[in-house]
XYZ file of C-alpha atoms in Angstrom:
231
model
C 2.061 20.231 -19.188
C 3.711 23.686 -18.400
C 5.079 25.035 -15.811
C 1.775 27.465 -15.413
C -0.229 24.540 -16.386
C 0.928 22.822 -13.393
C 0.773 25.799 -11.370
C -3.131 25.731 -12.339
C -3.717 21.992 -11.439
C -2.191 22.361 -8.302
C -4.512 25.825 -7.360
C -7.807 23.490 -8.294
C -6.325 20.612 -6.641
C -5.754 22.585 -3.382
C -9.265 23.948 -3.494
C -10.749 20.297 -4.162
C -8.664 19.252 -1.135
C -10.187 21.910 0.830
C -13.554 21.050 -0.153
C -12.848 16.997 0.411
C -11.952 18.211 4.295
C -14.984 19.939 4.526
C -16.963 17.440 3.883
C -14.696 14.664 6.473
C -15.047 17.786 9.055
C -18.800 17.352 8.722
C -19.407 14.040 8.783
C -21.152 12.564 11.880
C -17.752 11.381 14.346
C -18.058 8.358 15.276
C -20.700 6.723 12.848
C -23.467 5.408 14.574
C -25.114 3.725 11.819
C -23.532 1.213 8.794
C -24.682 4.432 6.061
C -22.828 6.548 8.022
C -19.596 4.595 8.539
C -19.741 3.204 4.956
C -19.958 7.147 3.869
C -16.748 7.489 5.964
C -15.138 4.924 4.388
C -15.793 6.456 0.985
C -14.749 10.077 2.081
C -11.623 8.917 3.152
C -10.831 6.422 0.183
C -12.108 9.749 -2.078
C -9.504 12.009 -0.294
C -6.792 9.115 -0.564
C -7.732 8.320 -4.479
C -7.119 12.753 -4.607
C -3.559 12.365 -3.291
C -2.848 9.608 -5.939
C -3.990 11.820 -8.651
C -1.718 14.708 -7.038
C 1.256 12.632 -6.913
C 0.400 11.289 -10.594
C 0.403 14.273 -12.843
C 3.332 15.416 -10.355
C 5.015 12.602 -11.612
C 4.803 13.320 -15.009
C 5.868 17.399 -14.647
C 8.657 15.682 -13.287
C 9.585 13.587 -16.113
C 8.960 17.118 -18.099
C 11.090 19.134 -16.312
C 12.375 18.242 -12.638
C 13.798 21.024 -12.340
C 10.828 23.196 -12.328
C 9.719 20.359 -9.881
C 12.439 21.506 -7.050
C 12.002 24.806 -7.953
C 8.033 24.430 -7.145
C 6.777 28.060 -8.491
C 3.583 26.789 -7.509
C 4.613 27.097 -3.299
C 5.639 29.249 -1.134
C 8.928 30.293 0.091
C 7.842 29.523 3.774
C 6.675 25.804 2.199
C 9.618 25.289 -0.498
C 11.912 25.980 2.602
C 10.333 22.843 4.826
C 10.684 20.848 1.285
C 12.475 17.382 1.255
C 13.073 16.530 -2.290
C 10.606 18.028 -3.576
C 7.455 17.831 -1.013
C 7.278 17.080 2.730
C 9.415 14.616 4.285
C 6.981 11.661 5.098
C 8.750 11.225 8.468
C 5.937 14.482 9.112
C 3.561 11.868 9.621
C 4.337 9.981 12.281
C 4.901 13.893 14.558
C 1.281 14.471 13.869
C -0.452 11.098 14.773
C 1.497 11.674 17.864
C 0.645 15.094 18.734
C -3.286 14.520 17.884
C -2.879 11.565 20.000
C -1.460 13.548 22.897
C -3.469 16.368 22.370
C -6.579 14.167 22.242
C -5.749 11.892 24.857
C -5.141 14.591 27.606
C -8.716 16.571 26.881
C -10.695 12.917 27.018
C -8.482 12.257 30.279
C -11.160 12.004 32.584
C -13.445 9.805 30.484
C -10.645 7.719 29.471
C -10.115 7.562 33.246
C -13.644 6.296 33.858
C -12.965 3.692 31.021
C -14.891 4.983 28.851
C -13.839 4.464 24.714
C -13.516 7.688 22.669
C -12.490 5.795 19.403
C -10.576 8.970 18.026
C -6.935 9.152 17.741
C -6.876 9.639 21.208
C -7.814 6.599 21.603
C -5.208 4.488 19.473
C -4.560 0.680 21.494
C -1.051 -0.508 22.166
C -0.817 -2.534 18.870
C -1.673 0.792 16.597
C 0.784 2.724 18.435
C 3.064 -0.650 18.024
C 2.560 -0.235 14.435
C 2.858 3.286 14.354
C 6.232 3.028 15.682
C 7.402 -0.065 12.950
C 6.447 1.916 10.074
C 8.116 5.146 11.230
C 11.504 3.028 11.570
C 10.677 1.343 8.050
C 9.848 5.147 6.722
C 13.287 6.842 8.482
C 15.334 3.909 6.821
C 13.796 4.487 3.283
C 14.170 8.192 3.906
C 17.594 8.120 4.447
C 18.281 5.658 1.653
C 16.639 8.522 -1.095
C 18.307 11.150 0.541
C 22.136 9.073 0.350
C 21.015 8.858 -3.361
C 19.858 12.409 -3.942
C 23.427 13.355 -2.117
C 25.278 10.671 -4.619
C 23.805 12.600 -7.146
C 24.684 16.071 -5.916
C 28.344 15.010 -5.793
C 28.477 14.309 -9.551
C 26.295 17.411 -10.712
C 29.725 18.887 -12.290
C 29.173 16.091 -14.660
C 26.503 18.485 -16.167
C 28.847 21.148 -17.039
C 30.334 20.280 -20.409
C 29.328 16.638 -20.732
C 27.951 15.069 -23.414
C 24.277 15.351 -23.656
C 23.297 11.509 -23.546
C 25.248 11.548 -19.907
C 23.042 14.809 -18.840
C 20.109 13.221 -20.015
C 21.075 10.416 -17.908
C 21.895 12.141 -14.966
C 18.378 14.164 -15.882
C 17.030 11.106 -15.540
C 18.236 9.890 -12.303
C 17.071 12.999 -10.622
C 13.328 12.173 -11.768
C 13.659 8.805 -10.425
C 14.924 9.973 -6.971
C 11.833 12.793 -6.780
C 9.496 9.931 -7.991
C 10.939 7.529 -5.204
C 10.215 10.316 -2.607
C 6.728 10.777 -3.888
C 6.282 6.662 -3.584
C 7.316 7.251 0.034
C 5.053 10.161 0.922
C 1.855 8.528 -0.474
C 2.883 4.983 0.701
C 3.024 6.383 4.677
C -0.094 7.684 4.413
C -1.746 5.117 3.017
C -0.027 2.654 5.666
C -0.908 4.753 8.529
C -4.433 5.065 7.200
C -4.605 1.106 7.059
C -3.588 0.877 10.586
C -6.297 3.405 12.059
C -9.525 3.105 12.233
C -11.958 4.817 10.161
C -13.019 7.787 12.495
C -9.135 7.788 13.483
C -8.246 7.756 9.450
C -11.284 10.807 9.042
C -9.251 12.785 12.167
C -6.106 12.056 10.533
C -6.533 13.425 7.300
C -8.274 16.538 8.560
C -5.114 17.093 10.593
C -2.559 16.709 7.753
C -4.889 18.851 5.290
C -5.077 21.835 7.526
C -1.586 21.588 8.710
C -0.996 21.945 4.996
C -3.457 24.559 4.663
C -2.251 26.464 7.642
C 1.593 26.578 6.845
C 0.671 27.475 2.584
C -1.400 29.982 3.887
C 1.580 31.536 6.593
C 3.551 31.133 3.704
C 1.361 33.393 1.122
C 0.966 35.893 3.445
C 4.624 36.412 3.981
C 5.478 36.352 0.501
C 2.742 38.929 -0.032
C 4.116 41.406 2.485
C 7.895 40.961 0.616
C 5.684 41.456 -2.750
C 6.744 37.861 -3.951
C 2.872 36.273 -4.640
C 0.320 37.911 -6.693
């Protein structure tokens, strides 16, 4: 795949992703019949199963050329400028279940008060946000560790001026590794944090991520129009 070639998968996977929150934005919240929370279990293992395949043929421009991969022609400069190692940093997660939480919690105050059960994310019990909190010091640890190897790397990049070509390959080949390991990481937190929510709280979730995606790609466009950098 080229570099335009990926640039053209990632255009009709960002529609597709826009068309998958649709139809979790539409869906009845919460279910109040088995159809309706089995077809929220589906939307959300469909949006889930979309992420895989992102990740997937990322994987394999990567193995390609990684390079490209950092350089990401396909983004933004606003979104190539909040990349870590090649995407977001999967420590993003754990900021936005806690400010949908907090935002969500404080505007069902008063029926939360009343002890009344809203069952969104403003709702999560002590042992989600328990959980919550093990998996974000599990996801800072491996974070760090990829980010000590990236830096390893870094620090023996003159190796690739004037070495011989089966060490470059080598170190070529390092570098894919370390993107692929971040790309592990970002797809493993979600699916972890998805496993610990509920299914309306999963649905809420991934609407949240999507159009904080949407809304910081689309910041970013607009800017780079203005400077005459996007088409």
């Amino acid at each position: 795949m080229s570099s335009s070639s990926f640039s053209s998968f990632y255009s009709t996977w960002f529609e597709q992703l826009n068309q998958l929150v649709q139809q979790l934005s539409a869906a009845p919240r919460p279910p109040t019949t088995h159809d309706q929370h089995q077809d929220l279990e589906k939307l959300v293992a469909k949006t889930l199963t979309h992420y895989t395949e992102y990740y997937k043929v990322k994987s394999a421009e990567a193995q390609r050329d990684v390079f490209n991969v950092f350089a990401a022609p396909w983004a933004s400069s606003l979104e190539r400028s909040l990349h870590w190692i090649a995407g977001w940093r999967p420590t993003t997660v754990f900021h936005l279940v806690y400010t949908e939480s907090s935002t969500l919690f404080e505007s069902h105050i008063v029926d939360i008060l009343r002890g009344l059960r809203t069952g969104d994310l403003g709702d999560l019990s002590p042992s989600q946000f328990r959980r919550v909190s093990e998996l974000q010091c599990e996801t800072v640890k491996e974070e760090n560790a990829i980010t000590d190897e990236l830096s390893e790397w870094q620090d023996g990049a003159s190796e690739l001026v004037g070495d011989c070509s089966a060490s470059v390959d080598e170190k070529i080949r390092l570098l894919v590794s370390i993107v692929q390991k971040a790309d592990d990481l970002r797809l493993r937190t979600v699916r972890r944090v998805v496993d610990l929510l509920t299914t309306q709280q999963a649905v809420e979730f991934l609407i949240a991520a999507a159009e904080l995606q949407f809304g910081v790609r689309k910041w970013g466009l607009d800017q780079d129009r203005r400077r005459g950098r996007f088409g």
